[in-house]
Amino acid sequence: MRLSVTTPRGALVDTDVEEVTAPGTLGEFGVLPGHVPLMSALKPGVLVYRTKSETGTLAIGPGFLQVAPVPDQNTATDRVLVLVEQAQAAAHVDKAAAEKELAAADHELGQWKRELDGEYQALLLRRQWAAARVDAAARLSPH
């Protein structure tokens, strides 16, 4: 399968993979070669992909994932296209900064007394992005 992870800033990953695991809005799911065509909304979380030689881990923001057959049969048989607002390789996450941002967002949410409006939703999204980065970095750390 060919995986492409793209943000508004450009492509972050474009490689052949054996497997992809993504954080869907209805739960985490996996994609293997030969998967039926699919379109799924993604929530902030950790996307993991496995190539023949390595495993990649990304913190991703909200977006969409599409699985579709590749029109040219001389290449990989499936394409997994991931379009997200933001993404960061786990190896590049500043875990301490992400943990600090997560704690700050949790504190703000705990103090929230106003109407649940767009500002509240933006705060939830900020918290989810921080949690995704913390989780991605933690997956690289030895247990």
mmCIF file of N, CA and C in Angstrom:
data_model
loop_
_atom_site.group_PDB
_atom_site.id
_atom_site.type_symbol
_atom_site.label_atom_id
_atom_site.label_comp_id
_atom_site.label_asym_id
_atom_site.label_seq_id
_atom_site.Cartn_x
_atom_site.Cartn_y
_atom_site.Cartn_z
ATOM 1 N N MET A 1 0.856 -1.174 0.000
ATOM 2 C CA MET A 1 0.000 0.000 0.000
ATOM 3 C C MET A 1 0.897 1.230 0.000
ATOM 4 N N ARG A 2 0.389 2.285 -0.541
ATOM 5 C CA ARG A 2 1.114 3.550 -0.533
ATOM 6 C C ARG A 2 0.434 4.481 0.466
ATOM 7 N N LEU A 3 1.182 4.948 1.478
ATOM 8 C CA LEU A 3 0.656 5.867 2.486
ATOM 9 C C LEU A 3 1.149 7.271 2.197
ATOM 10 N N SER A 4 0.212 8.206 2.218
ATOM 11 C CA SER A 4 0.546 9.620 2.082
ATOM 12 C C SER A 4 -0.138 10.371 3.222
ATOM 13 N N VAL A 5 0.670 11.045 4.057
ATOM 14 C CA VAL A 5 0.144 11.873 5.141
ATOM 15 C C VAL A 5 0.467 13.314 4.788
ATOM 16 N N THR A 6 -0.575 14.118 4.625
ATOM 17 C CA THR A 6 -0.404 15.487 4.155
ATOM 18 C C THR A 6 -1.115 16.467 5.078
ATOM 19 N N THR A 7 -0.449 17.591 5.350
ATOM 20 C CA THR A 7 -1.017 18.689 6.125
ATOM 21 C C THR A 7 -1.080 19.908 5.203
ATOM 22 N N PRO A 8 -1.682 21.003 5.641
ATOM 23 C CA PRO A 8 -1.664 22.214 4.822
ATOM 24 C C PRO A 8 -0.234 22.703 4.518
ATOM 25 N N ARG A 9 0.739 22.294 5.311
ATOM 26 C CA ARG A 9 2.144 22.693 5.085
ATOM 27 C C ARG A 9 2.864 21.776 4.104
ATOM 28 N N GLY A 10 2.231 20.661 3.717
ATOM 29 C CA GLY A 10 2.842 19.750 2.758
ATOM 30 C C GLY A 10 2.849 18.320 3.254
ATOM 31 N N ALA A 11 3.469 17.451 2.451
ATOM 32 C CA ALA A 11 3.514 16.024 2.760
ATOM 33 C C ALA A 11 4.515 15.748 3.876
ATOM 34 N N LEU A 12 4.116 14.923 4.813
ATOM 35 C CA LEU A 12 4.988 14.517 5.912
ATOM 36 C C LEU A 12 5.498 13.096 5.685
ATOM 37 N N VAL A 13 4.643 12.248 5.126
ATOM 38 C CA VAL A 13 5.002 10.855 4.832
ATOM 39 C C VAL A 13 4.490 10.527 3.443
ATOM 40 N N ASP A 14 5.311 9.834 2.665
ATOM 41 C CA ASP A 14 4.904 9.311 1.365
ATOM 42 C C ASP A 14 5.752 8.073 1.121
ATOM 43 N N THR A 15 5.219 6.899 1.492
ATOM 44 C CA THR A 15 6.012 5.680 1.451
ATOM 45 C C THR A 15 5.126 4.451 1.299
ATOM 46 N N ASP A 16 5.732 3.351 0.890
ATOM 47 C CA ASP A 16 5.020 2.072 0.839
ATOM 48 C C ASP A 16 4.972 1.491 2.240
ATOM 49 N N VAL A 17 3.817 0.962 2.625
ATOM 50 C CA VAL A 17 3.632 0.419 3.970
ATOM 51 C C VAL A 17 2.958 -0.945 3.913
ATOM 52 N N GLU A 18 3.105 -1.678 5.005
ATOM 53 C CA GLU A 18 2.465 -2.982 5.165
ATOM 54 C C GLU A 18 1.170 -2.868 5.967
ATOM 55 N N GLU A 19 1.105 -1.839 6.820
ATOM 56 C CA GLU A 19 -0.025 -1.704 7.740
ATOM 57 C C GLU A 19 -0.113 -0.269 8.246
ATOM 58 N N VAL A 20 -1.340 0.197 8.496
ATOM 59 C CA VAL A 20 -1.588 1.523 9.080
ATOM 60 C C VAL A 20 -2.620 1.359 10.190
ATOM 61 N N THR A 21 -2.386 2.007 11.328
ATOM 62 C CA THR A 21 -3.368 2.066 12.408
ATOM 63 C C THR A 21 -3.655 3.539 12.661
ATOM 64 N N ALA A 22 -4.941 3.900 12.668
ATOM 65 C CA ALA A 22 -5.323 5.309 12.758
ATOM 66 C C ALA A 22 -6.399 5.530 13.818
ATOM 67 N N PRO A 23 -6.436 6.762 14.381
ATOM 68 C CA PRO A 23 -7.442 7.113 15.399
ATOM 69 C C PRO A 23 -8.729 7.662 14.771
ATOM 70 N N GLY A 24 -9.646 6.795 14.406
ATOM 71 C CA GLY A 24 -10.917 7.234 13.830
ATOM 72 C C GLY A 24 -11.803 7.866 14.891
ATOM 73 N N THR A 25 -12.744 8.667 14.472
ATOM 74 C CA THR A 25 -13.642 9.311 15.431
ATOM 75 C C THR A 25 -14.523 8.286 16.154
ATOM 76 N N LEU A 26 -14.701 7.110 15.551
ATOM 77 C CA LEU A 26 -15.492 6.058 16.186
ATOM 78 C C LEU A 26 -14.609 4.996 16.834
ATOM 79 N N GLY A 27 -13.308 5.233 16.861
ATOM 80 C CA GLY A 27 -12.376 4.283 17.462
ATOM 81 C C GLY A 27 -11.191 4.009 16.561
ATOM 82 N N GLU A 28 -10.161 3.446 17.145
ATOM 83 C CA GLU A 28 -8.950 3.134 16.394
ATOM 84 C C GLU A 28 -9.229 1.984 15.421
ATOM 85 N N PHE A 29 -8.629 2.051 14.225
ATOM 86 C CA PHE A 29 -8.825 0.993 13.243
ATOM 87 C C PHE A 29 -7.537 0.773 12.461
ATOM 88 N N GLY A 30 -7.451 -0.408 11.865
ATOM 89 C CA GLY A 30 -6.274 -0.766 11.089
ATOM 90 C C GLY A 30 -6.621 -0.947 9.628
ATOM 91 N N VAL A 31 -5.590 -0.742 8.789
ATOM 92 C CA VAL A 31 -5.735 -0.917 7.354
ATOM 93 C C VAL A 31 -4.599 -1.825 6.893
ATOM 94 N N LEU A 32 -4.961 -2.910 6.218
ATOM 95 C CA LEU A 32 -3.997 -3.847 5.648
ATOM 96 C C LEU A 32 -4.187 -3.865 4.136
ATOM 97 N N PRO A 33 -3.207 -4.392 3.392
ATOM 98 C CA PRO A 33 -3.382 -4.486 1.939
ATOM 99 C C PRO A 33 -4.666 -5.224 1.580
ATOM 100 N N GLY A 34 -5.341 -4.743 0.558
ATOM 101 C CA GLY A 34 -6.588 -5.340 0.117
ATOM 102 C C GLY A 34 -7.821 -4.855 0.863
ATOM 103 N N HIS A 35 -7.652 -3.847 1.724
ATOM 104 C CA HIS A 35 -8.779 -3.294 2.482
ATOM 105 C C HIS A 35 -9.824 -2.751 1.516
ATOM 106 N N VAL A 36 -11.085 -2.887 1.880
ATOM 107 C CA VAL A 36 -12.159 -2.329 1.060
ATOM 108 C C VAL A 36 -12.015 -0.807 1.033
ATOM 109 N N PRO A 37 -12.469 -0.158 -0.038
ATOM 110 C CA PRO A 37 -12.432 1.303 -0.067
ATOM 111 C C PRO A 37 -13.146 1.874 1.161
ATOM 112 N N LEU A 38 -12.594 2.944 1.692
ATOM 113 C CA LEU A 38 -13.069 3.481 2.962
ATOM 114 C C LEU A 38 -12.776 4.969 3.041
ATOM 115 N N MET A 39 -13.659 5.696 3.688
ATOM 116 C CA MET A 39 -13.422 7.093 4.038
ATOM 117 C C MET A 39 -13.791 7.224 5.501
ATOM 118 N N SER A 40 -12.862 7.755 6.320
ATOM 119 C CA SER A 40 -13.120 7.882 7.751
ATOM 120 C C SER A 40 -12.653 9.234 8.255
ATOM 121 N N ALA A 41 -13.427 9.804 9.160
ATOM 122 C CA ALA A 41 -12.989 11.006 9.869
ATOM 123 C C ALA A 41 -11.994 10.570 10.941
ATOM 124 N N LEU A 42 -10.970 11.384 11.159
ATOM 125 C CA LEU A 42 -9.957 11.107 12.171
ATOM 126 C C LEU A 42 -10.028 12.136 13.277
ATOM 127 N N LYS A 43 -9.752 11.683 14.498
ATOM 128 C CA LYS A 43 -9.649 12.595 15.628
ATOM 129 C C LYS A 43 -8.164 12.730 15.979
ATOM 130 N N PRO A 44 -7.799 13.744 16.732
ATOM 131 C CA PRO A 44 -6.396 13.857 17.146
ATOM 132 C C PRO A 44 -5.980 12.591 17.901
ATOM 133 N N GLY A 45 -4.810 12.103 17.571
ATOM 134 C CA GLY A 45 -4.320 10.883 18.195
ATOM 135 C C GLY A 45 -3.011 10.445 17.575
ATOM 136 N N VAL A 46 -2.755 9.156 17.639
ATOM 137 C CA VAL A 46 -1.502 8.600 17.138
ATOM 138 C C VAL A 46 -1.785 7.716 15.933
ATOM 139 N N LEU A 47 -1.085 7.975 14.841
ATOM 140 C CA LEU A 47 -1.140 7.152 13.649
ATOM 141 C C LEU A 47 0.164 6.366 13.590
ATOM 142 N N VAL A 48 0.057 5.047 13.435
ATOM 143 C CA VAL A 48 1.233 4.188 13.370
ATOM 144 C C VAL A 48 1.221 3.476 12.027
ATOM 145 N N TYR A 49 2.374 3.423 11.373
ATOM 146 C CA TYR A 49 2.480 2.684 10.119
ATOM 147 C C TYR A 49 3.722 1.800 10.168
ATOM 148 N N ARG A 50 3.629 0.674 9.485
ATOM 149 C CA ARG A 50 4.730 -0.273 9.462
ATOM 150 C C ARG A 50 5.135 -0.517 8.021
ATOM 151 N N THR A 51 6.425 -0.321 7.740
ATOM 152 C CA THR A 51 6.987 -0.665 6.438
ATOM 153 C C THR A 51 7.693 -2.012 6.589
ATOM 154 N N LYS A 52 8.345 -2.466 5.537
ATOM 155 C CA LYS A 52 9.075 -3.733 5.631
ATOM 156 C C LYS A 52 10.234 -3.640 6.615
ATOM 157 N N SER A 53 10.768 -2.431 6.826
ATOM 158 C CA SER A 53 11.977 -2.308 7.645
ATOM 159 C C SER A 53 11.817 -1.491 8.923
ATOM 160 N N GLU A 54 10.718 -0.754 9.077
ATOM 161 C CA GLU A 54 10.595 0.089 10.265
ATOM 162 C C GLU A 54 9.138 0.377 10.602
ATOM 163 N N THR A 55 8.962 0.949 11.790
ATOM 164 C CA THR A 55 7.646 1.397 12.231
ATOM 165 C C THR A 55 7.704 2.903 12.416
ATOM 166 N N GLY A 56 6.713 3.612 11.887
ATOM 167 C CA GLY A 56 6.642 5.063 12.037
ATOM 168 C C GLY A 56 5.484 5.429 12.947
ATOM 169 N N THR A 57 5.694 6.447 13.777
ATOM 170 C CA THR A 57 4.675 6.908 14.709
ATOM 171 C C THR A 57 4.519 8.415 14.553
ATOM 172 N N LEU A 58 3.282 8.856 14.337
ATOM 173 C CA LEU A 58 2.977 10.276 14.161
ATOM 174 C C LEU A 58 1.879 10.702 15.118
ATOM 175 N N ALA A 59 2.007 11.882 15.675
ATOM 176 C CA ALA A 59 0.887 12.542 16.341
ATOM 177 C C ALA A 59 0.148 13.272 15.220
ATOM 178 N N ILE A 60 -1.170 13.079 15.149
ATOM 179 C CA ILE A 60 -1.936 13.757 14.105
ATOM 180 C C ILE A 60 -3.096 14.529 14.712
ATOM 181 N N GLY A 61 -3.484 15.579 14.017
ATOM 182 C CA GLY A 61 -4.652 16.355 14.395
ATOM 183 C C GLY A 61 -5.874 15.806 13.671
ATOM 184 N N PRO A 62 -6.988 16.509 13.746
ATOM 185 C CA PRO A 62 -8.206 16.033 13.091
ATOM 186 C C PRO A 62 -8.054 16.051 11.574
ATOM 187 N N GLY A 63 -8.802 15.176 10.918
ATOM 188 C CA GLY A 63 -8.743 15.123 9.463
ATOM 189 C C GLY A 63 -9.511 13.942 8.921
ATOM 190 N N PHE A 64 -9.026 13.420 7.798
ATOM 191 C CA PHE A 64 -9.701 12.328 7.110
ATOM 192 C C PHE A 64 -8.689 11.325 6.582
ATOM 193 N N LEU A 65 -9.130 10.068 6.474
ATOM 194 C CA LEU A 65 -8.331 9.006 5.887
ATOM 195 C C LEU A 65 -9.174 8.348 4.807
ATOM 196 N N GLN A 66 -8.551 8.119 3.654
ATOM 197 C CA GLN A 66 -9.231 7.446 2.557
ATOM 198 C C GLN A 66 -8.392 6.253 2.117
ATOM 199 N N VAL A 67 -9.041 5.121 1.935
ATOM 200 C CA VAL A 67 -8.409 3.944 1.343
ATOM 201 C C VAL A 67 -9.068 3.757 -0.012
ATOM 202 N N ALA A 68 -8.249 3.703 -1.066
ATOM 203 C CA ALA A 68 -8.783 3.554 -2.418
ATOM 204 C C ALA A 68 -7.789 2.776 -3.268
ATOM 205 N N PRO A 69 -8.288 2.047 -4.257
ATOM 206 C CA PRO A 69 -7.370 1.351 -5.167
ATOM 207 C C PRO A 69 -6.592 2.362 -6.003
ATOM 208 N N VAL A 70 -5.364 2.018 -6.320
ATOM 209 C CA VAL A 70 -4.541 2.861 -7.190
ATOM 210 C C VAL A 70 -4.910 2.534 -8.632
ATOM 211 N N PRO A 71 -5.177 3.547 -9.461
ATOM 212 C CA PRO A 71 -5.578 3.290 -10.847
ATOM 213 C C PRO A 71 -4.500 2.552 -11.652
ATOM 214 N N ASP A 72 -3.223 2.848 -11.405
ATOM 215 C CA ASP A 72 -2.125 2.234 -12.145
ATOM 216 C C ASP A 72 -1.734 0.932 -11.455
ATOM 217 N N GLN A 73 -2.024 -0.191 -12.044
ATOM 218 C CA GLN A 73 -1.767 -1.492 -11.418
ATOM 219 C C GLN A 73 -0.288 -1.882 -11.405
ATOM 220 N N ASN A 74 0.608 -1.059 -11.957
ATOM 221 C CA ASN A 74 2.039 -1.343 -11.911
ATOM 222 C C ASN A 74 2.667 -0.915 -10.588
ATOM 223 N N THR A 75 1.871 -0.286 -9.731
ATOM 224 C CA THR A 75 2.369 0.173 -8.432
ATOM 225 C C THR A 75 1.626 -0.578 -7.335
ATOM 226 N N ALA A 76 1.760 -0.105 -6.100
ATOM 227 C CA ALA A 76 1.039 -0.715 -4.981
ATOM 228 C C ALA A 76 -0.448 -0.777 -5.307
ATOM 229 N N THR A 77 -1.149 -1.749 -4.766
ATOM 230 C CA THR A 77 -2.546 -1.943 -5.144
ATOM 231 C C THR A 77 -3.511 -1.026 -4.412
ATOM 232 N N ASP A 78 -3.094 -0.462 -3.294
ATOM 233 C CA ASP A 78 -3.980 0.410 -2.529
ATOM 234 C C ASP A 78 -3.260 1.712 -2.193
ATOM 235 N N ARG A 79 -4.065 2.758 -2.012
ATOM 236 C CA ARG A 79 -3.527 4.042 -1.568
ATOM 237 C C ARG A 79 -4.261 4.416 -0.286
ATOM 238 N N VAL A 80 -3.484 4.806 0.720
ATOM 239 C CA VAL A 80 -4.053 5.301 1.976
ATOM 240 C C VAL A 80 -3.669 6.770 2.048
ATOM 241 N N LEU A 81 -4.645 7.628 1.876
ATOM 242 C CA LEU A 81 -4.426 9.070 1.872
ATOM 243 C C LEU A 81 -4.941 9.640 3.184
ATOM 244 N N VAL A 82 -4.057 10.311 3.922
ATOM 245 C CA VAL A 82 -4.400 10.920 5.201
ATOM 246 C C VAL A 82 -4.225 12.428 5.060
ATOM 247 N N LEU A 83 -5.313 13.158 5.242
ATOM 248 C CA LEU A 83 -5.295 14.617 5.187
ATOM 249 C C LEU A 83 -5.659 15.123 6.573
ATOM 250 N N VAL A 84 -4.718 15.787 7.239
ATOM 251 C CA VAL A 84 -4.933 16.256 8.603
ATOM 252 C C VAL A 84 -4.497 17.708 8.747
ATOM 253 N N GLU A 85 -5.058 18.385 9.748
ATOM 254 C CA GLU A 85 -4.706 19.784 9.998
ATOM 255 C C GLU A 85 -3.248 19.928 10.429
ATOM 256 N N GLN A 86 -2.770 18.966 11.232
ATOM 257 C CA GLN A 86 -1.402 19.018 11.716
ATOM 258 C C GLN A 86 -0.915 17.608 11.997
ATOM 259 N N ALA A 87 0.384 17.423 11.885
ATOM 260 C CA ALA A 87 0.991 16.126 12.170
ATOM 261 C C ALA A 87 2.445 16.362 12.548
ATOM 262 N N GLN A 88 2.950 15.485 13.399
ATOM 263 C CA GLN A 88 4.330 15.603 13.839
ATOM 264 C C GLN A 88 4.868 14.202 14.120
ATOM 265 N N ALA A 89 6.052 13.915 13.608
ATOM 266 C CA ALA A 89 6.701 12.642 13.893
ATOM 267 C C ALA A 89 6.965 12.549 15.390
ATOM 268 N N ALA A 90 6.711 11.385 15.968
ATOM 269 C CA ALA A 90 6.897 11.201 17.413
ATOM 270 C C ALA A 90 8.312 11.552 17.845
ATOM 271 N N ALA A 91 9.279 11.271 17.002
ATOM 272 C CA ALA A 91 10.679 11.554 17.341
ATOM 273 C C ALA A 91 10.958 13.049 17.470
ATOM 274 N N HIS A 92 10.102 13.877 16.881
ATOM 275 C CA HIS A 92 10.310 15.331 16.921
ATOM 276 C C HIS A 92 9.449 16.038 17.965
ATOM 277 N N VAL A 93 8.689 15.274 18.730
ATOM 278 C CA VAL A 93 7.825 15.861 19.762
ATOM 279 C C VAL A 93 8.666 16.249 20.973
ATOM 280 N N ASP A 94 8.474 17.470 21.440
ATOM 281 C CA ASP A 94 9.058 17.901 22.710
ATOM 282 C C ASP A 94 8.066 17.456 23.777
ATOM 283 N N LYS A 95 8.331 16.291 24.368
ATOM 284 C CA LYS A 95 7.378 15.682 25.296
ATOM 285 C C LYS A 95 7.087 16.577 26.494
ATOM 286 N N ALA A 96 8.104 17.218 27.040
ATOM 287 C CA ALA A 96 7.902 18.087 28.206
ATOM 288 C C ALA A 96 6.981 19.253 27.855
ATOM 289 N N ALA A 97 7.189 19.857 26.690
ATOM 290 C CA ALA A 97 6.339 20.975 26.269
ATOM 291 C C ALA A 97 4.908 20.500 26.028
ATOM 292 N N ALA A 98 4.758 19.324 25.430
ATOM 293 C CA ALA A 98 3.419 18.791 25.171
ATOM 294 C C ALA A 98 2.709 18.471 26.488
ATOM 295 N N GLU A 99 3.438 17.909 27.450
ATOM 296 C CA GLU A 99 2.836 17.626 28.762
ATOM 297 C C GLU A 99 2.415 18.909 29.463
ATOM 298 N N LYS A 100 3.217 19.951 29.335
ATOM 299 C CA LYS A 100 2.884 21.246 29.942
ATOM 300 C C LYS A 100 1.631 21.826 29.283
ATOM 301 N N GLU A 101 1.548 21.720 27.952
ATOM 302 C CA GLU A 101 0.375 22.218 27.230
ATOM 303 C C GLU A 101 -0.868 21.414 27.600
ATOM 304 N N LEU A 102 -0.718 20.109 27.767
ATOM 305 C CA LEU A 102 -1.835 19.256 28.162
ATOM 306 C C LEU A 102 -2.331 19.630 29.562
ATOM 307 N N ALA A 103 -1.419 19.842 30.486
ATOM 308 C CA ALA A 103 -1.795 20.225 31.854
ATOM 309 C C ALA A 103 -2.506 21.582 31.859
ATOM 310 N N ALA A 104 -2.007 22.521 31.063
ATOM 311 C CA ALA A 104 -2.630 23.844 30.996
ATOM 312 C C ALA A 104 -4.048 23.750 30.428
ATOM 313 N N ALA A 105 -4.223 22.940 29.379
ATOM 314 C CA ALA A 105 -5.548 22.782 28.778
ATOM 315 C C ALA A 105 -6.500 22.094 29.762
ATOM 316 N N ASP A 106 -6.009 21.076 30.470
ATOM 317 C CA ASP A 106 -6.837 20.416 31.472
ATOM 318 C C ASP A 106 -7.266 21.395 32.570
ATOM 319 N N HIS A 107 -6.337 22.244 32.989
ATOM 320 C CA HIS A 107 -6.653 23.247 34.021
ATOM 321 C C HIS A 107 -7.725 24.207 33.509
ATOM 322 N N GLU A 108 -7.550 24.712 32.283
ATOM 323 C CA GLU A 108 -8.544 25.634 31.715
ATOM 324 C C GLU A 108 -9.916 24.969 31.597
ATOM 325 N N LEU A 109 -9.927 23.705 31.158
ATOM 326 C CA LEU A 109 -11.205 23.002 31.030
ATOM 327 C C LEU A 109 -11.863 22.811 32.389
ATOM 328 N N GLY A 110 -11.052 22.545 33.411
ATOM 329 C CA GLY A 110 -11.580 22.377 34.757
ATOM 330 C C GLY A 110 -12.172 23.653 35.326
ATOM 331 N N GLN A 111 -11.683 24.797 34.875
ATOM 332 C CA GLN A 111 -12.155 26.095 35.359
ATOM 333 C C GLN A 111 -13.283 26.679 34.499
ATOM 334 N N TRP A 112 -13.633 25.997 33.395
ATOM 335 C CA TRP A 112 -14.599 26.543 32.435
ATOM 336 C C TRP A 112 -15.951 26.724 33.080
ATOM 337 N N LYS A 113 -16.496 27.935 33.022
ATOM 338 C CA LYS A 113 -17.799 28.219 33.620
ATOM 339 C C LYS A 113 -18.746 28.892 32.620
ATOM 340 N N ARG A 114 -18.227 29.145 31.421
ATOM 341 C CA ARG A 114 -19.049 29.828 30.424
ATOM 342 C C ARG A 114 -19.810 28.822 29.567
ATOM 343 N N GLU A 115 -20.512 29.355 28.602
ATOM 344 C CA GLU A 115 -21.262 28.541 27.654
ATOM 345 C C GLU A 115 -20.312 27.653 26.843
ATOM 346 N N LEU A 116 -20.795 26.474 26.470
ATOM 347 C CA LEU A 116 -20.005 25.555 25.655
ATOM 348 C C LEU A 116 -20.106 25.994 24.195
ATOM 349 N N ASP A 117 -19.199 26.891 23.804
ATOM 350 C CA ASP A 117 -19.247 27.501 22.480
ATOM 351 C C ASP A 117 -18.031 27.099 21.654
ATOM 352 N N GLY A 118 -17.774 27.843 20.605
ATOM 353 C CA GLY A 118 -16.637 27.579 19.723
ATOM 354 C C GLY A 118 -15.304 27.683 20.440
ATOM 355 N N GLU A 119 -15.205 28.600 21.384
ATOM 356 C CA GLU A 119 -13.965 28.760 22.148
ATOM 357 C C GLU A 119 -13.691 27.508 22.983
ATOM 358 N N TYR A 120 -14.748 26.942 23.549
ATOM 359 C CA TYR A 120 -14.631 25.707 24.319
ATOM 360 C C TYR A 120 -14.176 24.559 23.411
ATOM 361 N N GLN A 121 -14.773 24.476 22.223
ATOM 362 C CA GLN A 121 -14.392 23.433 21.264
ATOM 363 C C GLN A 121 -12.933 23.581 20.846
ATOM 364 N N ALA A 122 -12.469 24.797 20.659
ATOM 365 C CA ALA A 122 -11.059 25.041 20.309
ATOM 366 C C ALA A 122 -10.146 24.596 21.443
ATOM 367 N N LEU A 123 -10.570 24.824 22.672
ATOM 368 C CA LEU A 123 -9.790 24.390 23.830
ATOM 369 C C LEU A 123 -9.727 22.862 23.898
ATOM 370 N N LEU A 124 -10.850 22.197 23.636
ATOM 371 C CA LEU A 124 -10.856 20.729 23.600
ATOM 372 C C LEU A 124 -9.911 20.203 22.524
ATOM 373 N N LEU A 125 -9.928 20.847 21.368
ATOM 374 C CA LEU A 125 -9.051 20.436 20.272
ATOM 375 C C LEU A 125 -7.589 20.640 20.644
ATOM 376 N N ARG A 126 -7.281 21.755 21.313
ATOM 377 C CA ARG A 126 -5.907 22.014 21.770
ATOM 378 C C ARG A 126 -5.460 20.942 22.759
ATOM 379 N N ARG A 127 -6.369 20.552 23.639
ATOM 380 C CA ARG A 127 -6.060 19.500 24.603
ATOM 381 C C ARG A 127 -5.818 18.162 23.909
ATOM 382 N N GLN A 128 -6.670 17.837 22.926
ATOM 383 C CA GLN A 128 -6.519 16.570 22.201
ATOM 384 C C GLN A 128 -5.198 16.523 21.423
ATOM 385 N N TRP A 129 -4.792 17.635 20.832
ATOM 386 C CA TRP A 129 -3.530 17.699 20.089
ATOM 387 C C TRP A 129 -2.350 17.508 21.045
ATOM 388 N N ALA A 130 -2.404 18.139 22.211
ATOM 389 C CA ALA A 130 -1.336 17.964 23.202
ATOM 390 C C ALA A 130 -1.284 16.509 23.670
ATOM 391 N N ALA A 131 -2.440 15.918 23.921
ATOM 392 C CA ALA A 131 -2.488 14.513 24.361
ATOM 393 C C ALA A 131 -1.950 13.582 23.281
ATOM 394 N N ALA A 132 -2.236 13.874 22.025
ATOM 395 C CA ALA A 132 -1.730 13.057 20.915
ATOM 396 C C ALA A 132 -0.205 13.103 20.871
ATOM 397 N N ARG A 133 0.361 14.281 21.071
ATOM 398 C CA ARG A 133 1.824 14.418 21.049
ATOM 399 C C ARG A 133 2.463 13.694 22.228
ATOM 400 N N VAL A 134 1.857 13.804 23.406
ATOM 401 C CA VAL A 134 2.372 13.105 24.587
ATOM 402 C C VAL A 134 2.325 11.598 24.341
ATOM 403 N N ASP A 135 1.211 11.102 23.822
ATOM 404 C CA ASP A 135 1.049 9.672 23.562
ATOM 405 C C ASP A 135 2.050 9.183 22.515
ATOM 406 N N ALA A 136 2.226 9.940 21.449
ATOM 407 C CA ALA A 136 3.172 9.540 20.397
ATOM 408 C C ALA A 136 4.590 9.473 20.942
ATOM 409 N N ALA A 137 4.988 10.479 21.716
ATOM 410 C CA ALA A 137 6.338 10.495 22.297
ATOM 411 C C ALA A 137 6.514 9.350 23.288
ATOM 412 N N ALA A 138 5.469 9.044 24.044
ATOM 413 C CA ALA A 138 5.547 7.964 25.044
ATOM 414 C C ALA A 138 5.733 6.602 24.367
ATOM 415 N N ARG A 139 5.185 6.447 23.164
ATOM 416 C CA ARG A 139 5.338 5.171 22.462
ATOM 417 C C ARG A 139 6.767 4.921 22.016
ATOM 418 N N LEU A 140 7.569 5.979 21.922
ATOM 419 C CA LEU A 140 8.977 5.824 21.559
ATOM 420 C C LEU A 140 9.871 5.599 22.760
ATOM 421 N N SER A 141 9.388 5.999 23.931
ATOM 422 C CA SER A 141 10.197 5.880 25.151
ATOM 423 C C SER A 141 10.239 4.436 25.617
ATOM 424 N N PRO A 142 11.397 4.002 26.140
ATOM 425 C CA PRO A 142 11.448 2.648 26.698
ATOM 426 C C PRO A 142 10.584 2.567 27.942
ATOM 427 N N HIS A 143 9.895 1.459 28.115
ATOM 428 C CA HIS A 143 8.979 1.308 29.247
ATOM 429 C C HIS A 143 9.710 0.930 30.465
#
